[in-house]
Amino acid sequence: WTFLTGVSVTMHACTHTHTLTRTHAPHTHTHCSYGLFSSSQTFDKILIANRGEIACRVIKTCKKMGIQTVAVHSDVDSNVHVKMADEAVCVGPAPTSKSYLNMDAIMDAIRLTGAQAVHPGYGFLSENKDFAKRLAAVGVTFIGPDTHAIQAMGDKIESKLIAKAAKVNTIPGFDGVVKTAEDAVKIAQQIGYPVMIKASAGGGGKGMRIAWNDEETREGFRFSSQEAASSFGDDRLLIEKYIDNPRHIEIQVLADKHGNVLWLNERECSIQRRNQKVVEEAPSMFLDADTRRVMGEQAVQLAKAVKYSSAGTVEFLVDSKKNFYFLEMNTRLQVEHPVTECITGLDLVEQMIRIAKGYQLQQKQEDIPINGWAIESRVYAEDPFKSFGLPSIGRLSQYQEPLKLSHVRVDSGIEEGSDINIYYDPMISKLVTYGATRAEALARMEDALDNYVIRGVTHNIPLLREIITHPRFVSGDISTNFLPEVYPEGFKGHHLDEDRCRELLASAAALHVTSQLYSHKILGTQSDLMLCYRVSSAPMDQNNWELCVELGQELHDIEISKSGNSYIVKVDGGQVEVCGDWNLASPLLPLTINGTCRMLQFKVRVLSKLTAKLNSYMPEKVSEDTSSILRSPMPGTVVAMSVKPGDTVADGQEICVIEAMKMQNSLTAVKQAKVCKLLLGRPACRTRIIPSLTSLRRKDAS
């Protein structure tokens, strides 16, 4: 599925009094379609208590079913989901605690619009039993499981005990609440390192830490409890044995209110960073039919044990011998549900709505197929060169989804001009490709990533492309440790061999000459840049140029000649032929390079030889001395200060904790120093920090 921009509407300013806005929905374009839609009567109007791509995803199915929709939004987030919905209500300011987690405001929106049911999406209030109870108290349907199942499976301690009783394989660990850091150390020592510390009420990788020793256990306890309290309002933790080098494989279940439960095959979610999934696929290369069946049956046993009804996911860790262990059950729609929809033909949102209305499942277990292969890449506004993805903020100055490719689905909730800010998850979209085989789905994913245009924010497409083309991933040799094993020094980008380097340099030179000739044709004179070349006195029909192209820190001499739409380029001892239609208005450049079709997006610097020579005399910019600076790697909020003016800190000592996009990061001193000032602007602890914050001075500084 992909989104096309529709009618733009003027939104009322949010005054936090729940302004109701009527909207016009944009047109949609559909890929990876499902089976025939059932026209059973369900609800007249549904409110979606979420934002972004998942809100858009739910709205699409509602429109297909003839259901009116209500969007909620904060005062900085009236984005695509607001335009798609029939009505929209502002529920508060930007912070999630005051808007998307504000139950009172959302209940007011339900009363204001007359919505009969609420779809919570994922995250936010999707697994909040109190929210489900409040809806039931006023006769509004919660499109999800009942409160008993939410409570039982939402508490990881209780869910593990229930799983054991249901004869589901479980991980060895402590079946209770860990109260203090020292208790955590004692329990970890009893279990044996490594251990996993995680939030009892958590999910989505939040509030999780791996500890290999006592000190990491103390630190993990502190950060996990803080993240858990911030994300879920519950700081309880549990500890269990960490299964080293496992695969993360989950089973999608679907259950109605009449005792019928199906398992809809598995999803492989082993490619992760910071315990959050990056690439998912269905089915898994690793499972055989027998293991798949046993995992599915155990997932059904667990669902029946809690009288589950709706779509849900039972997650397992699987070792190299195909032993599998229950990890958790998510009582909501998963982020990665599209890959299951692609291989089964089922619309899971439609199924959730029908189940919530009381209908029985229309399928039997033998009706659930595995048709083809689907792969999902999570496209994030992140810098993949920093810890495999530190969040990036900014405005999407240019945005173009790969809509023209076949068997491609894009679930997104943004458009060109949208802002990616510090308040919400940095996900841009979920890019899904489908094929008859895994190889076909991977090839389409590679093309889709190459044709995806995102400008204005740093994004993780370079990392995604490296993952899906890496020999280990292609062969299926993966685990949750894939990224640190393949990139032990961190992701450094794609390494160009000599031939690919020459192709890139030749393409850049050819594009630059084409641009200059086009400028002359339109303006009737040579542009300022063209005058820099040794062609200023030559007629514009000349076909030979000498240039320099800067790639990285190196300059490459180039000789280029033109014939029609083709160029012959001599560079680095080789010759490259480049031809194409040269559409300078497009951010994508399809070229034929030495007879091979390529899709290019690049930024390089092209100079004349004279300019390059003169440039060598320019003084080099002196690198900033950061030894006396504590610099946040991203904009965020200071949630804890660990020092005060006058303190002497050691190298590696924690100075403060920054929270950005739902994750907490500890900032440490890079040398022994004395803290002179805390330049926070306001005395309150929860103060915004900017990337250039200076809070440490050298001992000898005045």
XYZ file of C-alpha atoms in Angstrom:
702
model
C 0.000 0.000 0.000
C 1.161 3.486 -0.765
C -0.246 6.913 -0.107
C -0.823 9.647 -2.648
C -1.212 13.219 -1.498
C -4.835 14.331 -1.646
C -6.857 17.432 -0.968
C -5.125 19.800 1.420
C -7.391 21.276 4.081
C -6.989 24.153 6.462
C -6.862 22.918 10.044
C -8.057 24.951 13.015
C -5.347 25.851 15.500
C -5.305 23.458 18.419
C -6.248 25.211 21.646
C -6.328 21.987 23.676
C -10.108 22.183 23.902
C -10.578 19.290 21.476
C -11.376 21.205 18.288
C -13.355 19.092 15.815
C -12.314 19.399 12.181
C -14.005 17.919 9.117
C -11.455 16.740 6.580
C -11.244 15.493 3.001
C -9.525 12.184 2.428
C -6.704 11.813 -0.088
C -6.766 9.301 -2.893
C -5.008 6.000 -2.302
C -3.042 3.581 -4.436
C -3.028 -0.099 -3.518
C -0.496 -2.922 -3.852
C -0.293 -6.320 -2.122
C -4.100 -6.525 -2.070
C -6.109 -8.958 0.021
C -8.869 -11.434 -0.620
C -12.520 -10.543 -1.063
C -13.857 -8.111 1.502
C -16.763 -9.243 3.671
C -19.626 -6.734 3.659
C -20.855 -7.688 7.163
C -22.229 -4.689 9.063
C -19.864 -3.616 11.850
C -19.533 0.001 13.069
C -20.635 3.335 11.632
C -17.733 5.330 13.057
C -14.336 4.370 14.522
C -11.876 6.638 16.306
C -8.187 5.772 15.803
C -6.291 6.523 19.020
C -2.927 6.761 17.320
C -0.923 8.706 14.762
C 1.314 8.329 11.724
C 1.462 5.292 9.495
C -0.604 2.961 11.674
C -3.451 5.491 11.882
C -3.373 5.772 8.090
C -3.290 1.991 7.787
C -6.440 1.577 9.936
C -8.249 4.381 8.111
C -7.671 2.641 4.757
C -9.419 -0.537 5.850
C -12.241 1.456 7.452
C -12.844 3.232 4.155
C -12.883 -0.125 2.370
C -15.517 -1.307 4.857
C -17.594 1.868 4.559
C -16.811 3.027 8.097
C -16.360 6.704 8.953
C -13.159 7.563 10.819
C -12.022 10.031 13.453
C -8.357 10.974 13.822
C -6.815 12.430 16.957
C -3.690 14.553 16.882
C -1.490 16.840 18.935
C -1.067 20.491 18.093
C 2.192 19.798 16.177
C 1.053 16.621 14.447
C -1.839 17.339 12.091
C -0.249 15.187 9.410
C -1.480 12.781 6.721
C -3.632 10.706 9.076
C -5.626 13.836 9.896
C -6.212 14.551 6.201
C -7.289 10.977 5.511
C -9.886 10.803 8.287
C -13.448 12.072 7.976
C -13.091 14.042 11.226
C -10.159 15.100 13.397
C -9.856 16.204 17.011
C -6.879 17.876 18.635
C -6.237 16.207 21.994
C -3.398 18.281 23.418
C 0.130 19.608 23.049
C 3.100 17.736 21.571
C 4.301 15.575 24.493
C 2.648 12.159 24.275
C 1.678 12.236 27.949
C -0.468 15.278 27.206
C -1.974 14.067 23.922
C -1.833 10.482 22.655
C -1.584 9.070 26.193
C -4.126 11.541 27.577
C -7.110 9.256 28.219
C -9.373 12.087 29.373
C -8.821 14.022 26.143
C -9.402 10.954 23.984
C -12.576 10.077 25.897
C -13.762 13.641 25.266
C -13.033 13.182 21.549
C -15.118 9.996 21.526
C -18.059 11.815 23.116
C -17.648 14.787 20.791
C -17.692 12.688 17.614
C -20.016 9.867 18.625
C -17.503 7.157 17.705
C -18.812 3.663 18.458
C -15.415 1.942 18.624
C -11.730 2.727 19.065
C -8.804 1.135 17.248
C -5.645 1.783 19.284
C -3.038 0.822 16.650
C 0.209 -0.132 18.358
C 2.083 1.617 21.168
C 0.455 4.424 23.169
C -2.790 3.048 24.697
C -2.976 -0.155 22.646
C -2.106 -2.406 25.615
C -3.532 -0.262 28.398
C -6.187 -2.197 30.315
C -7.448 0.937 32.097
C -8.209 2.572 28.744
C -10.100 -0.530 27.589
C -12.092 -0.513 30.864
C -13.023 3.147 30.453
C -14.271 2.475 26.944
C -16.362 -0.469 28.114
C -17.867 1.650 30.901
C -19.371 4.064 28.348
C -20.408 1.378 25.847
C -17.625 2.011 23.324
C -15.957 -1.040 21.764
C -12.209 -1.500 22.148
C -10.913 -3.113 18.941
C -8.575 -5.528 20.613
C -8.637 -8.232 23.312
C -10.511 -7.925 26.587
C -8.907 -6.443 29.675
C -8.088 -9.825 31.230
C -5.900 -10.824 28.275
C -4.279 -7.385 28.123
C -3.382 -7.541 31.801
C -2.243 -11.158 31.761
C -0.022 -10.839 28.690
C 1.006 -7.226 29.285
C 2.708 -8.189 32.522
C 5.761 -10.195 31.474
C 6.005 -11.869 34.860
C 2.401 -13.064 34.862
C 2.529 -13.963 31.158
C 5.543 -16.210 31.728
C 3.742 -18.085 34.499
C 0.647 -18.497 32.315
C 2.812 -19.696 29.427
C 4.424 -22.322 31.663
C 0.993 -23.531 32.791
C -0.129 -23.718 29.130
C 2.891 -25.942 28.366
C 4.634 -23.285 26.271
C 8.444 -23.415 26.247
C 9.854 -20.599 28.435
C 13.273 -19.043 29.106
C 14.924 -19.793 32.478
C 14.787 -16.773 34.769
C 13.427 -15.106 37.908
C 9.625 -15.277 38.057
C 9.121 -12.176 40.168
C 9.610 -8.408 40.338
C 13.173 -7.134 40.756
C 13.003 -4.337 43.343
C 16.521 -2.831 43.531
C 19.757 -2.748 41.582
C 21.459 -4.922 44.183
C 18.621 -7.446 44.006
C 19.142 -7.469 40.253
C 22.836 -8.263 40.709
C 22.097 -11.166 43.078
C 19.467 -12.618 40.734
C 21.750 -12.225 37.706
C 24.529 -14.055 39.512
C 22.141 -16.900 40.356
C 20.862 -17.207 36.777
C 24.327 -16.821 35.271
C 25.516 -14.157 32.833
C 24.535 -12.930 30.335
C 21.060 -11.862 31.430
C 18.285 -9.785 29.899
C 16.768 -7.018 32.047
C 13.429 -5.865 30.725
C 10.301 -3.965 31.647
C 7.472 -6.104 32.943
C 4.913 -3.945 31.136
C 7.107 -3.171 28.156
C 7.428 -3.954 24.496
C 8.945 -2.633 21.275
C 12.497 -2.803 22.640
C 11.839 -0.151 25.283
C 13.192 -0.742 28.783
C 15.467 -3.609 27.748
C 19.181 -4.078 28.506
C 21.622 -6.970 28.173
C 24.063 -7.315 31.065
C 27.285 -9.354 31.010
C 28.515 -8.462 34.508
C 27.481 -6.903 37.830
C 28.200 -3.307 36.801
C 26.205 -3.601 33.584
C 23.365 -5.116 35.626
C 23.265 -2.091 37.952
C 23.354 0.315 35.021
C 20.812 -1.726 33.068
C 18.454 -1.783 36.032
C 18.573 2.012 36.294
C 18.050 2.764 32.605
C 15.471 0.036 32.040
C 13.366 1.211 34.990
C 13.574 4.846 33.818
C 12.613 3.976 30.237
C 9.824 1.688 31.457
C 8.364 4.409 33.664
C 8.598 6.949 30.831
C 7.139 4.704 28.113
C 4.603 2.585 30.028
C 4.061 4.298 33.397
C 5.285 1.118 35.097
C 8.908 0.719 36.221
C 8.728 -2.950 37.302
C 11.478 -5.159 35.859
C 12.212 -8.844 35.459
C 15.431 -10.716 34.693
C 15.895 -13.867 32.642
C 18.678 -15.769 30.952
C 19.865 -14.090 27.762
C 19.874 -16.565 24.883
C 23.058 -15.631 23.062
C 22.973 -15.427 19.258
C 19.296 -16.422 18.848
C 16.798 -15.828 16.092
C 13.679 -13.782 16.862
C 10.699 -15.543 15.282
C 7.086 -14.716 16.095
C 3.728 -16.325 15.398
C 0.720 -14.238 14.345
C -2.506 -15.425 15.969
C -6.101 -14.492 15.256
C -8.904 -15.355 17.682
C -12.613 -14.593 17.847
C -14.996 -14.382 20.820
C -16.338 -17.868 20.163
C -13.227 -19.836 21.103
C -11.769 -20.143 17.592
C -8.016 -19.443 17.315
C -5.785 -19.591 14.234
C -2.033 -19.232 13.784
C -1.147 -17.310 10.621
C 2.401 -18.611 10.178
C 5.572 -16.911 11.344
C 7.605 -13.761 10.846
C 11.407 -13.666 11.086
C 12.444 -10.496 12.940
C 16.089 -11.218 13.769
C 17.651 -8.099 12.220
C 17.563 -5.661 15.127
C 19.376 -2.746 16.680
C 18.858 -1.732 20.309
C 16.351 -4.608 20.592
C 14.157 -2.987 17.948
C 13.398 -4.666 14.654
C 14.805 -3.271 11.417
C 14.056 -5.875 8.731
C 11.320 -8.525 8.929
C 10.161 -11.247 6.575
C 7.549 -13.962 6.235
C 7.975 -16.850 6.203
C 11.306 -17.702 7.879
C 14.019 -19.547 5.949
C 15.019 -21.303 9.166
C 11.847 -23.126 10.165
C 10.823 -26.500 8.805
C 7.169 -27.492 8.599
C 7.203 -29.467 11.858
C 8.831 -26.707 13.913
C 6.455 -24.149 12.409
C 3.454 -26.302 13.337
C 4.601 -26.881 16.936
C 5.319 -23.164 17.443
C 1.923 -22.303 15.990
C 0.150 -24.815 18.200
C 1.877 -23.514 21.337
C 0.903 -19.951 20.369
C -2.715 -21.089 20.064
C -2.507 -22.835 23.458
C -1.374 -19.596 25.063
C -4.109 -17.562 23.361
C -6.760 -19.998 24.530
C -5.350 -19.955 28.072
C -6.205 -16.248 28.395
C -9.402 -16.435 26.284
C -7.786 -14.173 23.723
C -9.882 -12.492 21.009
C -8.395 -10.253 18.269
C -5.089 -10.191 16.410
C -2.054 -10.868 18.595
C 1.541 -12.003 18.326
C 3.435 -14.608 20.332
C 7.169 -13.964 20.150
C 9.835 -16.657 20.518
C 13.614 -16.845 20.657
C 14.934 -19.759 18.592
C 18.433 -21.196 19.014
C 20.643 -22.820 16.371
C 19.123 -26.261 17.082
C 15.576 -24.957 16.577
C 14.763 -25.038 20.274
C 12.325 -22.190 20.875
C 11.391 -20.242 24.003
C 8.449 -17.942 24.752
C 9.508 -14.301 24.893
C 6.278 -12.312 25.174
C 2.821 -11.877 23.718
C 1.860 -8.547 22.190
C -1.877 -7.998 22.570
C -2.180 -5.653 19.637
C -1.457 -5.266 15.947
C 2.295 -5.565 15.290
C 4.295 -3.019 13.311
C 5.379 -5.776 10.918
C 1.892 -7.192 10.247
C 2.012 -6.310 6.498
C 4.311 -9.237 5.641
C 1.758 -11.654 7.093
C -1.011 -9.976 5.127
C 0.998 -10.359 1.918
C 1.537 -14.126 2.240
C -1.923 -15.006 3.625
C -4.176 -12.571 1.742
C -5.890 -11.533 4.989
C -6.525 -7.949 6.057
C -5.711 -8.120 9.772
C -7.320 -4.765 10.552
C -10.555 -5.896 8.935
C -10.390 -9.129 10.932
C -9.888 -7.164 14.176
C -12.925 -4.993 13.432
C -15.135 -8.005 12.600
C -14.015 -9.864 15.730
C -14.667 -6.804 17.908
C -18.210 -6.712 16.540
C -18.703 -10.340 17.528
C -18.400 -12.197 14.232
C -16.801 -15.635 14.057
C -13.661 -16.254 12.036
C -14.471 -17.171 8.445
C -11.333 -19.294 7.994
C -10.172 -22.655 9.331
C -6.536 -23.496 10.072
C -6.244 -25.471 6.833
C -7.334 -22.342 4.909
C -4.238 -20.359 5.973
C -1.664 -20.442 3.167
C 1.936 -19.413 2.683
C 1.779 -17.775 -0.723
C 5.137 -16.371 -1.784
C 7.526 -14.279 0.308
C 7.309 -10.783 1.800
C 10.037 -8.581 3.279
C 9.637 -5.373 5.271
C 12.273 -2.692 5.804
C 11.604 -0.077 8.465
C 12.660 3.265 7.054
C 13.708 5.565 9.886
C 14.842 9.176 10.173
C 18.105 8.020 11.694
C 21.818 8.329 11.092
C 22.913 4.704 10.507
C 26.568 5.669 10.895
C 25.995 6.387 14.594
C 25.202 3.292 16.670
C 23.296 1.848 13.683
C 20.800 4.674 13.929
C 20.630 7.741 16.141
C 17.399 9.665 15.485
C 17.442 12.606 13.090
C 15.001 15.490 13.015
C 14.092 17.930 10.276
C 11.617 18.682 7.511
C 11.167 16.422 4.504
C 12.194 18.851 1.779
C 11.741 16.172 -0.873
C 9.881 12.888 -0.494
C 8.997 10.334 -3.152
C 7.931 6.770 -2.448
C 8.718 4.046 -5.027
C 5.115 3.942 -6.237
C 5.761 2.883 -9.810
C 7.360 -0.445 -8.966
C 5.231 -3.598 -8.935
C 4.634 -5.683 -5.804
C 5.689 -2.816 -3.525
C 3.705 -1.603 -0.519
C 4.571 1.492 1.507
C 2.805 2.147 4.805
C 3.575 5.731 5.786
C 1.997 8.676 7.526
C 4.056 11.536 6.181
C 4.441 13.501 2.976
C 6.751 16.062 1.447
C 6.930 18.989 3.861
C 6.246 16.888 6.969
C 8.351 17.481 10.075
C 10.177 14.722 11.911
C 10.450 16.015 15.491
C 11.756 14.881 18.864
C 8.375 13.979 20.312
C 7.562 10.820 18.385
C 9.097 7.672 16.948
C 11.454 8.474 14.024
C 9.851 5.944 11.660
C 9.222 7.361 8.185
C 7.566 4.305 6.666
C 7.416 0.554 6.339
C 8.618 -0.530 2.900
C 7.287 -3.970 1.920
C 8.062 -6.033 -1.183
C 6.476 -9.287 -2.261
C 7.592 -12.057 -4.606
C 6.927 -15.657 -5.486
C 10.298 -16.502 -3.909
C 12.577 -14.892 -1.346
C 15.093 -14.012 -4.062
C 12.381 -12.213 -6.012
C 11.205 -10.288 -2.939
C 14.811 -9.291 -2.127
C 15.468 -8.089 -5.675
C 12.334 -5.951 -5.526
C 13.383 -4.578 -2.147
C 16.744 -3.550 -3.577
C 15.013 -1.738 -6.452
C 12.518 -0.108 -4.087
C 15.257 1.225 -1.803
C 17.151 2.577 -4.824
C 14.002 4.374 -5.998
C 13.080 5.873 -2.603
C 13.783 9.614 -2.384
C 14.105 11.192 1.080
C 15.710 14.610 1.486
C 15.835 16.936 4.473
C 16.546 14.347 7.171
C 19.213 11.706 7.559
C 17.746 8.242 6.938
C 18.757 4.612 7.226
C 18.240 3.477 3.622
C 22.017 2.972 3.082
C 22.060 0.511 6.000
C 18.875 -1.248 4.863
C 20.315 -1.759 1.388
C 23.553 -3.149 2.793
C 21.625 -5.583 4.980
C 19.384 -7.038 2.285
C 22.301 -7.483 -0.158
C 24.791 -8.879 2.356
C 25.773 -12.511 1.588
C 24.942 -13.633 5.137
C 21.444 -12.177 4.958
C 20.844 -13.512 1.455
C 21.866 -17.006 2.577
C 19.707 -16.790 5.722
C 22.647 -16.930 8.155
C 21.222 -14.390 10.593
C 20.552 -13.838 14.282
C 19.723 -10.928 16.584
C 23.490 -10.252 16.665
C 23.699 -9.803 12.897
C 24.502 -6.079 12.900
C 27.272 -6.070 15.552
C 28.799 -9.212 14.032
C 28.802 -7.969 10.440
C 29.776 -4.394 11.392
C 31.862 -4.752 14.592
C 33.229 -1.205 14.186
C 29.831 0.214 13.318
C 28.262 0.790 9.926
C 30.663 2.686 7.646
C 28.657 2.752 4.436
C 29.030 0.905 1.158
C 32.560 0.280 -0.085
C 32.913 1.019 -3.791
C 35.271 -1.192 -5.764
C 37.352 0.396 -8.543
C 34.836 -0.284 -11.318
C 31.869 1.096 -9.340
C 33.925 4.114 -8.301
C 34.729 4.892 -11.942
C 31.057 4.499 -12.860
C 30.006 6.965 -10.158
C 32.654 9.514 -11.129
C 31.771 9.226 -14.811
C 28.058 9.616 -14.108
C 28.667 12.708 -11.988
C 30.774 14.328 -14.680
C 28.245 13.513 -17.385
C 25.367 14.882 -15.310
C 27.285 18.071 -14.583
C 28.077 18.724 -18.244
C 24.455 18.001 -19.192
C 23.286 20.497 -16.567
C 25.662 23.190 -17.818
C 24.638 22.719 -21.444
C 20.973 22.840 -20.467
C 21.543 26.078 -18.527
C 23.160 27.639 -21.592
C 20.288 26.527 -23.783
C 17.636 28.002 -21.466
C 19.446 31.177 -20.403
C 21.129 31.869 -23.695
C 24.474 32.346 -21.971
C 26.970 30.312 -20.088
C 26.327 29.994 -16.366
C 28.837 31.236 -13.836
C 29.975 27.696 -13.198
C 30.558 27.075 -16.902
C 32.825 30.116 -17.083
C 35.132 28.370 -14.619
C 35.950 25.750 -17.210
C 38.475 25.980 -19.978
C 35.602 26.183 -22.449
C 34.593 29.774 -21.928
C 36.047 30.918 -25.239
C 34.990 27.810 -27.122
C 31.683 27.426 -28.971
C 28.944 25.628 -27.059
C 28.854 22.847 -29.656
C 32.255 21.630 -28.478
C 32.139 18.066 -27.233
C 35.213 17.660 -25.029
C 35.884 18.813 -21.472
C 38.483 18.366 -18.748
C 37.101 18.261 -15.203
C 37.861 17.205 -11.663
C 35.372 15.301 -9.523
C 35.711 15.260 -5.746
C 34.677 12.005 -4.105
C 35.289 11.705 -0.396
C 38.589 13.484 0.211
C 40.059 12.722 -3.209
C 40.038 14.595 -6.532
C 39.852 12.603 -9.753
C 40.899 14.013 -13.157
C 38.392 13.335 -15.894
C 38.262 13.717 -19.673
C 34.758 13.603 -21.083
C 33.380 13.736 -24.625
C 29.761 13.893 -25.788
C 27.914 12.252 -28.658
C 24.131 12.692 -28.678
C 22.790 11.541 -25.307
C 25.908 9.515 -24.586
C 29.214 10.407 -22.982
C 32.578 8.678 -23.102
C 34.458 9.343 -19.882
C 38.121 8.587 -19.197
C 38.838 8.361 -15.495
C 41.428 6.636 -13.283
C 42.942 4.698 -16.180
C 39.612 3.348 -17.423
C 36.886 4.315 -19.876
C 33.163 4.459 -19.080
C 30.202 4.981 -21.413
C 27.238 6.759 -19.868
C 23.921 7.385 -21.591
C 20.375 8.225 -20.565
C 17.409 10.567 -21.012
C 18.957 13.084 -18.535
C 15.794 14.302 -16.816
C 17.319 17.038 -14.662
C 14.021 17.710 -12.865
C 13.890 14.237 -11.348
C 15.669 13.317 -8.107
C 16.184 9.850 -9.590
C 18.545 9.378 -12.491
C 18.145 6.150 -14.502
C 21.298 5.687 -16.570
C 22.877 2.983 -18.698
C 26.522 2.642 -17.655
C 28.698 0.375 -19.793
C 25.518 -1.366 -20.943
C 24.097 -1.920 -17.433
C 20.986 -0.096 -16.185
C 21.542 1.817 -12.925
C 19.367 4.039 -10.744
C 21.369 6.865 -9.204
C 20.968 9.396 -6.406
C 24.190 11.133 -5.440
C 25.879 14.316 -4.322
C 29.409 14.978 -5.535
C 31.478 18.049 -6.264
C 32.583 18.747 -9.858
C 35.305 21.328 -10.589
C 37.330 22.538 -13.517
C 41.024 21.682 -13.356
C 41.842 25.343 -12.745
C 39.328 25.596 -9.896
C 40.652 22.382 -8.384
C 44.223 23.704 -8.499
C 43.263 27.032 -6.935
C 41.170 25.233 -4.327
C 44.299 23.510 -3.046
C 45.572 26.888 -1.821
C 42.505 27.502 0.338
C 43.158 27.183 4.092
C 41.731 24.034 5.635
C 39.020 24.394 8.259
C 40.432 23.661 11.690
C 38.530 20.909 13.470
C 36.706 22.008 16.585
C 38.348 21.116 19.878
C 35.628 19.091 21.597
C 37.727 17.868 24.508
C 36.061 20.395 26.822
C 32.536 20.020 25.450
C 29.733 17.666 26.370
C 27.687 17.439 23.193
C 24.387 15.654 22.838
C 24.325 13.450 19.727
C 20.728 14.524 19.094
C 18.153 17.069 20.257
C 16.255 15.772 23.256
C 15.219 16.339 26.837
C 17.471 16.269 29.889
C 15.740 13.818 32.210
C 18.541 13.459 34.771
C 21.655 15.405 35.806
C 24.376 13.322 37.481
C 26.721 16.204 38.355
C 26.603 19.701 39.789
C 28.857 22.763 39.461
C 32.151 22.211 41.249
C 32.222 18.438 40.765
C 35.353 16.803 39.414
C 34.472 14.041 36.965
C 36.566 11.213 35.584
C 36.874 10.018 32.012
C 33.770 7.952 31.229
C 31.716 9.240 34.168
C 28.052 9.924 33.452
C 27.134 13.606 33.285
C 23.472 13.497 32.304
C 20.785 11.409 30.635
C 19.061 12.558 27.447
C 15.687 11.238 26.292
C 14.827 11.557 22.603
C 12.214 9.723 20.547
C 11.363 7.377 23.451
C 14.968 6.267 24.065
C 17.360 7.311 26.835
C 21.075 7.923 26.281
C 23.787 8.461 28.880
C 26.275 11.249 28.099
C 29.707 10.763 29.657
C 32.826 12.876 30.146
C 35.621 12.319 27.617
C 38.363 13.329 30.066
C 38.937 14.250 33.687
C 37.506 17.695 34.184
C 35.787 20.079 36.567
C 32.195 21.123 36.008
C 31.994 24.908 36.066
C 28.449 25.549 34.840
C 25.298 23.801 33.768
C 23.956 25.907 30.903
C 20.406 24.591 30.906
C 18.501 27.840 30.709
C 15.895 26.749 33.279
C 16.330 25.139 36.683
C 13.807 22.365 36.025
C 15.227 18.903 35.395
C 13.173 18.285 32.244
C 14.883 20.909 30.132
C 15.514 20.844 26.408
C 19.158 20.264 25.452
C 20.636 21.413 22.156
C 23.437 19.604 20.329
C 26.003 22.317 21.025
C 25.470 22.401 24.794
C 28.746 23.158 26.577
C 28.761 22.046 30.188
C 32.334 20.953 30.922
C 35.454 23.104 31.126
C 39.071 22.067 31.498
C 40.493 22.294 35.002
C 42.709 25.218 34.056
C 39.938 27.147 32.308
C 38.902 30.455 33.796
